[in-house]
Amino acid sequence: MRAPTRTGACNGAGHTMAESREKLLALAAELAADFATRAAEHDLNNTFPIENVERLKQTGYTALVIPEEHGGLGANLVDYALCQEQLAQGCAATAIAINMHLFGLGSMVERATGRPEERLFFDAIGRGKQILGGGISEPETGGDWGYFATKARRDGEFYVLNGRKTFTSLSPVIDLFMVMATLEDETPPRSATFVIPRGTPGLELVETWNAMGMRATASHDLVIRDVRVPAIAMANSRPVGPVDESAISLFTWFSVSVAAVYTGIALAALKFTREFTARFKPLTLPRPIKYLPGIQFAVAEAEALVAQSRALYLGIANEYLASPASFKGEPGLARVVTAKYVATNNAVRAVDYCMEAVGAHGILKKFPMERYYRDVRAGVNHPLSNARARELIGKSALGISLAETPRW
Ligand SMILES: Cc1cc2nc3c(=O)[nH]c(=O)nc-3n(C[C@H](O)[C@H](O)[C@H](O)COP(=O)(O)OP(=O)(O)OC[C@H]3O[C@@H](n4cnc5c(N)ncnc54)[C@H](O)[C@@H]3O)c2cc1C
């Protein structure tokens, strides 16, 4: 397992963590500025920014969380969150799409034990610039990471998979699909993740994505029809059932980064609000609208919401880096899920306050505010959704296990 890294310590490559973080953030800011120039166009046309992914590859950002020895940038959980927060300010769709590639990698690196196949895998991402994509969500099972309608049947040294995945972000550029499926004929029932290369016969992308927000993510459907893969394509397996503490690492990387992406949208909205309210001066007022109490109070609310979120998810990320083992059981899971829950909901409210401050100009297509307003709304739907998060957080606080029956 990779040793936890902290700002001030040396990362083994001759520079301090603070210097590394500064470089990573400068890269994320440069990419964000570039992506911002095309974000409106891709959103409007529902197109996928392939050129952004090319830049992410060239600059090493697609290997942000991969250790430097494998050609990656060596970001830890906090670096990763700060970079994603920054990237989302330029193009939230690109940020959340690449997040679907990065979060699982971060967790894999954290849990790595140095096996040769792990090293090959990290090389494929770091040096080979391969892109991973998700096959978790399904029409039948929504955002539940514990159950899959997609089935994998053992056939000698092979598995044969059938099913349909939805919300496959990054679909035009995925090299390796991470398909989660229930293993047939296993007692007790188990599910597994299969790594399936693009182009494998039976894999078909169906271009279904046309959404209100995060339009440029190309989160199309993936149809899996009699896809035959060698048994070694099975990356890991677990008992079928609700997400449990074995998923804490995965949920931590996911929750913290999703929190950061949606907070990034709120930060972008605040930036636009500052600029707009400083220059918009109705004829009837002596000064721009930023001098009005209503504007100041709305901005204050948005600032406070963003500050709460950042303190929470960066705090959780730092605590996790310092002591992953202290995140145990459902209370540990509840801690990381709280960060995502608070930040994605706060981001919606913060953008709403910004919208209120900007006024009617906020809904005009010529300004980015209406895109922020639509994009930010996707955040609460990523696992754990609001209802599931409240159940976990509430039960955990009350000392009730998720496994207890009856459920309510
Ligand atoms: C922009 C974007 C990109 C995405 N990219 C990917 C990707 O690359 N790969 C991928 O696999 N997925 C991806 N997703 C999917 C996403 O992470 C969720 O899996 C999906 O949005 C959940 O779908 P759902 O809300 O329809 O389903 P559900 O999670 O089933 O939720 C539907 C509603 O029912 C409630 N609900 C359902 N079951 C329960 C329960 N047992 N207890 C309490 N409440 C319940 C929920 O709270 C919610 O209100 C993406 C989503 C978005 C918005």
Short mmCIF file of C-alpha atoms in Angstrom, two decimals, residues 5-388:
data_model
loop_
_atom_site.label_atom_id
_atom_site.label_comp_id
_atom_site.label_asym_id
_atom_site.label_seq_id
_atom_site.Cartn_x
_atom_site.Cartn_y
_atom_site.Cartn_z
CA THR A 5 1.51 11.60 1.98
CA ARG A 6 1.22 14.97 3.62
CA THR A 7 2.04 18.51 2.66
CA GLY A 8 5.55 19.34 3.84
CA ALA A 9 6.81 15.78 3.55
CA CYS A 10 9.02 14.75 0.63
CA ASN A 11 7.33 12.58 -1.99
CA GLY A 12 10.44 10.69 -2.98
CA ALA A 13 10.87 12.52 -6.28
CA GLY A 14 12.99 15.27 -4.71
CA HIS A 15 10.31 17.89 -4.17
CA THR A 16 8.05 18.63 -1.24
CA MET A 17 4.37 17.79 -1.25
CA ALA A 18 3.56 21.51 -1.18
CA GLU A 19 5.58 22.05 -4.37
CA SER A 20 3.98 19.04 -6.02
CA ARG A 21 0.52 20.24 -5.08
CA GLU A 22 1.26 23.70 -6.43
CA LYS A 23 2.35 22.19 -9.76
CA LEU A 24 -0.69 19.96 -9.95
CA LEU A 25 -3.00 22.87 -9.20
CA ALA A 26 -1.28 25.05 -11.79
CA LEU A 27 -1.83 22.28 -14.35
CA ALA A 28 -5.50 21.91 -13.39
CA ALA A 29 -6.00 25.70 -13.60
CA GLU A 30 -4.35 25.85 -17.04
CA LEU A 31 -6.52 23.00 -18.33
CA ALA A 32 -9.64 24.58 -16.82
CA ALA A 33 -8.94 27.89 -18.57
CA ASP A 34 -8.57 26.09 -21.90
CA PHE A 35 -11.65 23.88 -21.43
CA ALA A 36 -13.75 26.90 -20.41
CA THR A 37 -13.38 28.28 -23.94
CA ARG A 38 -15.30 25.30 -25.39
CA ALA A 39 -17.62 24.32 -22.53
CA ALA A 40 -20.65 26.29 -23.74
CA GLU A 41 -20.39 24.93 -27.29
CA HIS A 42 -20.17 21.30 -26.21
CA ASP A 43 -23.03 21.82 -23.78
CA LEU A 44 -25.22 23.40 -26.44
CA ASN A 45 -24.46 20.76 -29.09
CA ASN A 46 -24.46 17.81 -26.68
CA THR A 47 -21.02 16.87 -28.04
CA PHE A 48 -18.15 15.17 -26.27
CA PRO A 49 -14.91 17.18 -25.84
CA ILE A 50 -12.50 14.61 -27.26
CA GLU A 51 -9.85 17.33 -27.56
CA ASN A 52 -10.08 17.92 -23.78
CA VAL A 53 -9.39 14.26 -23.12
CA GLU A 54 -6.43 14.43 -25.50
CA ARG A 55 -5.03 17.30 -23.45
CA LEU A 56 -5.69 15.42 -20.23
CA LYS A 57 -3.69 12.53 -21.66
CA GLN A 58 -0.82 14.67 -22.98
CA THR A 59 -0.40 16.49 -19.69
CA GLY A 60 -0.58 13.32 -17.60
CA TYR A 61 -3.84 14.34 -15.91
CA THR A 62 -5.46 11.00 -16.84
CA ALA A 63 -2.79 9.46 -14.59
CA LEU A 64 -3.21 12.10 -11.87
CA VAL A 65 -3.51 9.57 -9.05
CA ILE A 66 -1.08 6.98 -10.45
CA PRO A 67 2.32 6.87 -8.69
CA GLU A 68 5.20 8.59 -10.49
CA GLU A 69 7.08 5.30 -10.87
CA HIS A 70 4.32 4.21 -13.26
CA GLY A 71 4.36 7.44 -15.23
CA GLY A 72 1.63 9.14 -13.18
CA LEU A 73 1.50 12.47 -11.35
CA GLY A 74 1.35 10.91 -7.89
CA ALA A 75 -1.57 12.95 -6.52
CA ASN A 76 -2.94 11.95 -3.13
CA LEU A 77 -6.62 12.24 -2.18
CA VAL A 78 -6.37 15.92 -1.18
CA ASP A 79 -4.40 16.89 -4.31
CA TYR A 80 -6.96 15.04 -6.38
CA ALA A 81 -9.90 16.85 -4.78
CA LEU A 82 -8.26 20.25 -5.19
CA CYS A 83 -7.43 19.55 -8.85
CA GLN A 84 -10.93 18.33 -9.67
CA GLU A 85 -12.43 21.36 -7.93
CA GLN A 86 -10.25 23.51 -10.18
CA LEU A 87 -10.95 21.59 -13.39
CA ALA A 88 -14.72 21.73 -12.82
CA GLN A 89 -14.55 25.51 -12.77
CA GLY A 90 -13.56 25.38 -16.45
CA CYS A 91 -15.74 22.52 -17.71
CA ALA A 92 -17.75 20.58 -15.16
CA ALA A 93 -18.74 17.93 -17.73
CA THR A 94 -15.11 17.13 -18.50
CA ALA A 95 -14.31 17.07 -14.79
CA ILE A 96 -17.10 14.68 -13.80
CA ALA A 97 -16.45 12.49 -16.84
CA ILE A 98 -12.74 12.08 -16.10
CA ASN A 99 -13.67 11.57 -12.47
CA MET A 100 -15.32 8.30 -13.48
CA HIS A 101 -11.89 7.17 -14.71
CA LEU A 102 -9.85 8.57 -11.83
CA PHE A 103 -11.68 7.77 -8.60
CA GLY A 104 -11.47 3.99 -8.89
CA LEU A 105 -7.81 4.26 -9.82
CA GLY A 106 -7.10 6.28 -6.70
CA SER A 107 -8.69 3.59 -4.59
CA MET A 108 -6.82 0.83 -6.45
CA VAL A 109 -3.49 2.58 -5.88
CA GLU A 110 -4.30 3.02 -2.20
CA ARG A 111 -5.10 -0.69 -1.81
CA ALA A 112 -2.33 -1.99 -4.05
CA THR A 113 -0.13 -4.72 -2.65
CA GLY A 114 2.55 -4.68 -5.37
CA ARG A 115 1.33 -7.67 -7.36
CA PRO A 116 2.79 -7.82 -10.91
CA GLU A 117 -0.64 -7.49 -12.53
CA GLU A 118 -1.31 -4.32 -10.52
CA ARG A 119 1.98 -2.84 -11.69
CA LEU A 120 1.13 -3.67 -15.31
CA PHE A 121 -2.28 -2.08 -14.87
CA PHE A 122 -0.85 1.14 -13.42
CA ASP A 123 1.70 1.24 -16.27
CA ALA A 124 -1.14 0.89 -18.78
CA ILE A 125 -2.79 3.98 -17.29
CA GLY A 126 0.36 6.02 -16.57
CA ARG A 127 2.50 5.22 -19.60
CA GLY A 128 -0.08 3.66 -21.92
CA LYS A 129 -2.60 6.50 -21.32
CA GLN A 130 -5.48 4.03 -21.24
CA ILE A 131 -8.89 5.32 -20.18
CA LEU A 132 -11.22 3.40 -17.86
CA GLY A 133 -14.95 3.77 -17.86
CA GLY A 134 -17.78 2.70 -15.72
CA GLY A 135 -20.26 -0.03 -15.97
CA ILE A 136 -21.97 0.30 -12.61
CA SER A 137 -25.34 1.91 -13.31
CA GLU A 138 -28.09 -0.04 -15.04
CA PRO A 139 -31.67 0.71 -16.04
CA GLU A 140 -32.86 -1.95 -13.57
CA THR A 141 -30.71 -1.09 -10.57
CA GLY A 142 -30.08 2.68 -10.66
CA GLY A 143 -27.22 3.76 -8.51
CA ASP A 144 -26.98 0.73 -6.26
CA TRP A 145 -23.37 -0.45 -6.19
CA GLY A 146 -24.26 -3.74 -4.53
CA TYR A 147 -26.64 -5.37 -7.05
CA PHE A 148 -26.34 -5.86 -10.80
CA ALA A 149 -28.85 -7.13 -13.35
CA THR A 150 -25.96 -7.75 -15.74
CA LYS A 151 -25.05 -11.43 -15.53
CA ALA A 152 -21.75 -13.29 -15.96
CA ARG A 153 -21.91 -17.02 -16.68
CA ARG A 154 -18.82 -19.19 -16.26
CA ASP A 155 -17.95 -21.21 -19.38
CA GLY A 156 -14.71 -23.17 -18.88
CA GLU A 157 -11.84 -20.68 -18.76
CA PHE A 158 -14.18 -17.87 -19.85
CA TYR A 159 -17.09 -15.79 -18.61
CA VAL A 160 -19.98 -14.81 -20.86
CA LEU A 161 -21.64 -11.50 -19.96
CA ASN A 162 -25.07 -10.13 -20.83
CA GLY A 163 -26.73 -6.89 -19.73
CA ARG A 164 -27.07 -3.16 -20.30
CA LYS A 165 -25.26 -0.32 -18.56
CA THR A 166 -26.47 3.28 -18.42
CA PHE A 167 -24.70 6.59 -17.68
CA THR A 168 -21.41 5.41 -19.23
CA SER A 169 -19.53 8.71 -19.05
CA LEU A 170 -16.51 9.15 -21.33
CA SER A 171 -17.96 6.47 -23.63
CA PRO A 172 -16.30 7.75 -26.86
CA VAL A 173 -12.81 7.37 -25.40
CA ILE A 174 -12.98 4.43 -22.98
CA ASP A 175 -10.28 1.83 -23.69
CA LEU A 176 -11.18 -0.52 -20.83
CA PHE A 177 -14.77 -0.93 -19.65
CA MET A 178 -15.11 -1.87 -15.97
CA VAL A 179 -18.29 -3.92 -16.11
CA MET A 180 -19.88 -5.00 -12.84
CA ALA A 181 -21.99 -8.12 -13.05
CA THR A 182 -23.66 -10.76 -10.88
CA LEU A 183 -21.97 -14.15 -11.17
CA GLU A 184 -24.49 -16.83 -12.13
CA ASP A 185 -24.71 -20.10 -10.20
CA GLU A 186 -22.71 -18.88 -7.18
CA THR A 187 -23.91 -19.73 -3.67
CA PRO A 188 -23.96 -17.46 -1.78
CA PRO A 189 -24.48 -14.99 -4.65
CA ARG A 190 -21.45 -12.92 -5.70
CA SER A 191 -20.81 -10.05 -8.06
CA ALA A 192 -17.58 -9.10 -9.82
CA THR A 193 -15.90 -6.41 -11.90
CA PHE A 194 -14.73 -7.43 -15.37
CA VAL A 195 -12.16 -5.42 -17.33
CA ILE A 196 -13.26 -5.57 -20.98
CA PRO A 197 -11.26 -3.89 -23.76
CA ARG A 198 -13.08 -1.65 -26.25
CA GLY A 199 -13.78 -3.53 -29.46
CA THR A 200 -14.52 -6.84 -27.75
CA PRO A 201 -17.26 -8.54 -29.83
CA GLY A 202 -20.70 -8.07 -28.27
CA LEU A 203 -20.01 -4.64 -26.74
CA GLU A 204 -22.12 -1.91 -28.31
CA LEU A 205 -22.46 1.74 -27.38
CA VAL A 206 -25.93 3.16 -27.93
CA GLU A 207 -25.99 6.95 -28.06
CA THR A 208 -28.80 7.72 -25.67
CA TRP A 209 -27.32 10.65 -23.72
CA ASN A 210 -29.34 13.86 -23.97
CA ALA A 211 -29.59 15.34 -20.50
CA MET A 212 -30.48 18.59 -18.80
CA GLY A 213 -27.02 18.99 -17.29
CA MET A 214 -23.54 17.54 -17.67
CA ARG A 215 -24.43 17.22 -21.34
CA ALA A 216 -20.86 16.96 -22.63
CA THR A 217 -20.14 13.72 -20.74
CA ALA A 218 -21.44 11.37 -23.49
CA SER A 219 -22.84 9.13 -20.75
CA HIS A 220 -24.38 6.72 -23.26
CA ASP A 221 -25.69 3.17 -22.77
CA LEU A 222 -23.42 0.17 -23.12
CA VAL A 223 -25.12 -2.98 -24.38
CA ILE A 224 -23.35 -6.21 -23.44
CA ARG A 225 -24.50 -9.12 -25.59
CA ASP A 226 -22.82 -12.53 -25.13
CA VAL A 227 -19.50 -10.85 -24.42
CA ARG A 228 -16.91 -13.59 -23.89
CA VAL A 229 -13.90 -12.74 -21.76
CA PRO A 230 -11.15 -14.89 -20.24
CA ALA A 231 -11.60 -15.60 -16.53
CA ILE A 232 -8.52 -13.45 -15.77
CA ALA A 233 -10.55 -10.41 -16.93
CA MET A 234 -12.33 -10.63 -13.56
CA ALA A 235 -10.67 -7.97 -11.43
CA ASN A 236 -12.36 -8.67 -8.10
CA SER A 237 -15.47 -10.16 -6.64
CA ARG A 238 -17.61 -9.64 -3.54
CA PRO A 239 -20.79 -11.04 -2.01
CA VAL A 240 -23.99 -9.57 -3.45
CA GLY A 241 -25.52 -7.16 -0.96
CA PRO A 242 -25.64 -3.57 0.16
CA VAL A 243 -22.42 -1.56 0.02
CA ASP A 244 -20.47 -2.27 3.15
CA GLU A 245 -17.21 -1.23 4.72
CA SER A 246 -15.16 -3.12 2.14
CA ALA A 247 -16.23 -0.33 -0.20
CA ILE A 248 -15.01 2.46 2.10
CA SER A 249 -11.90 3.20 0.07
CA LEU A 250 -13.84 3.33 -3.19
CA PHE A 251 -16.54 5.49 -1.63
CA THR A 252 -13.98 7.82 -0.10
CA TRP A 253 -12.29 8.52 -3.44
CA PHE A 254 -15.69 8.86 -5.08
CA SER A 255 -17.43 10.95 -2.44
CA VAL A 256 -14.57 13.40 -1.91
CA SER A 257 -13.98 13.93 -5.64
CA VAL A 258 -17.66 14.27 -6.49
CA ALA A 259 -17.98 16.78 -3.65
CA ALA A 260 -15.06 18.72 -5.14
CA VAL A 261 -16.38 18.70 -8.73
CA TYR A 262 -19.79 20.10 -7.74
CA THR A 263 -18.24 22.62 -5.37
CA GLY A 264 -16.09 23.67 -8.34
CA ILE A 265 -19.29 24.57 -10.20
CA ALA A 266 -20.40 26.69 -7.24
CA LEU A 267 -17.01 28.41 -7.19
CA ALA A 268 -17.32 29.18 -10.91
CA ALA A 269 -20.82 30.57 -10.31
CA LEU A 270 -19.48 32.76 -7.51
CA LYS A 271 -16.70 34.05 -9.76
CA PHE A 272 -19.19 34.96 -12.46
CA THR A 273 -21.46 36.58 -9.86
CA ARG A 274 -18.60 38.72 -8.56
CA GLU A 275 -17.74 39.88 -12.09
CA PHE A 276 -21.33 40.47 -13.17
CA THR A 277 -22.50 42.31 -10.07
CA ALA A 278 -19.43 44.54 -10.21
CA ARG A 279 -20.20 45.71 -13.75
CA PHE A 280 -24.01 45.67 -13.97
CA LYS A 281 -25.37 49.09 -13.07
CA PRO A 282 -29.02 49.84 -13.78
CA LEU A 283 -29.68 53.46 -14.76
CA THR A 284 -31.59 54.06 -11.55
CA LEU A 285 -28.69 53.12 -9.25
CA PRO A 286 -25.61 55.20 -8.51
CA ARG A 287 -23.32 52.18 -8.27
CA PRO A 288 -23.18 48.58 -9.60
CA ILE A 289 -25.56 46.11 -7.99
CA LYS A 290 -22.83 44.57 -5.80
CA TYR A 291 -23.47 47.48 -3.42
CA LEU A 292 -27.04 46.35 -2.80
CA PRO A 293 -27.67 44.50 0.47
CA GLY A 294 -29.67 41.77 -1.27
CA ILE A 295 -26.72 40.96 -3.52
CA GLN A 296 -24.25 40.98 -0.65
CA PHE A 297 -26.43 38.72 1.48
CA ALA A 298 -27.01 36.24 -1.36
CA VAL A 299 -23.28 36.10 -2.09
CA ALA A 300 -22.58 35.68 1.62
CA GLU A 301 -24.90 32.66 1.74
CA ALA A 302 -23.21 31.11 -1.30
CA GLU A 303 -19.73 31.78 0.10
CA ALA A 304 -20.68 30.27 3.45
CA LEU A 305 -22.10 27.12 1.82
CA VAL A 306 -18.97 26.61 -0.27
CA ALA A 307 -16.72 27.24 2.73
CA GLN A 308 -18.62 24.63 4.79
CA SER A 309 -18.34 22.08 2.00
CA ARG A 310 -14.63 22.63 1.41
CA ALA A 311 -13.84 22.45 5.11
CA LEU A 312 -15.76 19.21 5.33
CA TYR A 313 -14.50 17.26 2.32
CA LEU A 314 -10.91 18.47 2.54
CA GLY A 315 -10.99 17.74 6.27
CA ILE A 316 -12.32 14.24 5.65
CA ALA A 317 -9.74 13.69 2.91
CA ASN A 318 -6.91 14.78 5.21
CA GLU A 319 -8.20 12.57 8.04
CA TYR A 320 -8.46 9.64 5.65
CA LEU A 321 -4.91 10.21 4.40
CA ALA A 322 -3.62 10.34 7.95
CA SER A 323 -5.49 7.24 9.10
CA PRO A 324 -7.55 5.20 6.61
CA ALA A 325 -8.00 2.53 9.29
CA SER A 326 -9.99 4.95 11.46
CA PHE A 327 -12.76 4.87 8.83
CA LYS A 328 -14.38 1.66 9.97
CA GLY A 329 -17.77 0.09 9.38
CA GLU A 330 -20.93 1.97 8.59
CA PRO A 331 -19.91 4.98 10.76
CA GLY A 332 -16.75 5.26 8.61
CA LEU A 333 -18.79 5.02 5.43
CA ALA A 334 -21.24 7.58 6.82
CA ARG A 335 -18.38 10.05 7.41
CA VAL A 336 -17.27 10.02 3.77
CA VAL A 337 -20.80 9.96 2.42
CA THR A 338 -21.64 13.00 4.59
CA ALA A 339 -18.99 14.98 2.71
CA LYS A 340 -20.59 14.18 -0.66
CA TYR A 341 -24.11 14.70 0.69
CA VAL A 342 -23.37 18.11 2.20
CA ALA A 343 -21.22 19.38 -0.67
CA THR A 344 -23.52 18.40 -3.56
CA ASN A 345 -26.58 19.85 -1.79
CA ASN A 346 -24.70 22.98 -0.73
CA ALA A 347 -23.49 23.46 -4.30
CA VAL A 348 -27.06 23.49 -5.61
CA ARG A 349 -28.07 26.07 -2.99
CA ALA A 350 -24.95 28.17 -3.58
CA VAL A 351 -25.58 28.32 -7.34
CA ASP A 352 -29.23 29.22 -6.66
CA TYR A 353 -28.06 32.16 -4.50
CA CYS A 354 -25.72 33.25 -7.30
CA MET A 355 -28.56 33.01 -9.80
CA GLU A 356 -30.69 35.17 -7.53
CA ALA A 357 -27.91 37.77 -7.27
CA VAL A 358 -27.26 37.91 -11.02
CA GLY A 359 -30.96 38.16 -11.81
CA ALA A 360 -32.56 37.57 -15.20
CA HIS A 361 -29.24 37.71 -17.04
CA GLY A 362 -28.44 34.45 -15.32
CA ILE A 363 -30.82 32.53 -17.56
CA LEU A 364 -29.35 33.86 -20.82
CA LYS A 365 -27.44 31.35 -22.94
CA LYS A 366 -24.70 33.91 -23.62
CA PHE A 367 -23.59 33.63 -19.98
CA PRO A 368 -22.32 30.46 -18.25
CA MET A 369 -24.62 30.82 -15.23
CA GLU A 370 -27.52 28.83 -16.69
CA ARG A 371 -25.10 25.97 -17.47
CA TYR A 372 -23.81 26.01 -13.90
CA TYR A 373 -27.43 25.97 -12.73
CA ARG A 374 -28.20 22.85 -14.82
CA ASP A 375 -24.89 21.01 -14.28
CA VAL A 376 -24.86 21.43 -10.51
CA ARG A 377 -28.17 19.62 -10.18
CA ALA A 378 -26.68 16.28 -11.24
CA GLY A 379 -24.55 16.06 -8.10
CA VAL A 380 -27.14 14.80 -5.65
CA ASN A 381 -27.93 11.85 -7.94
CA HIS A 382 -24.50 10.27 -7.82
CA PRO A 383 -24.32 7.49 -5.26
CA LEU A 384 -25.24 7.80 -2.50
CA SER A 385 -28.36 9.68 -3.50
CA ASN A 386 -29.91 12.00 -0.93
CA ALA A 387 -32.38 9.41 0.39
CA ARG A 388 -29.78 6.67 0.73
#
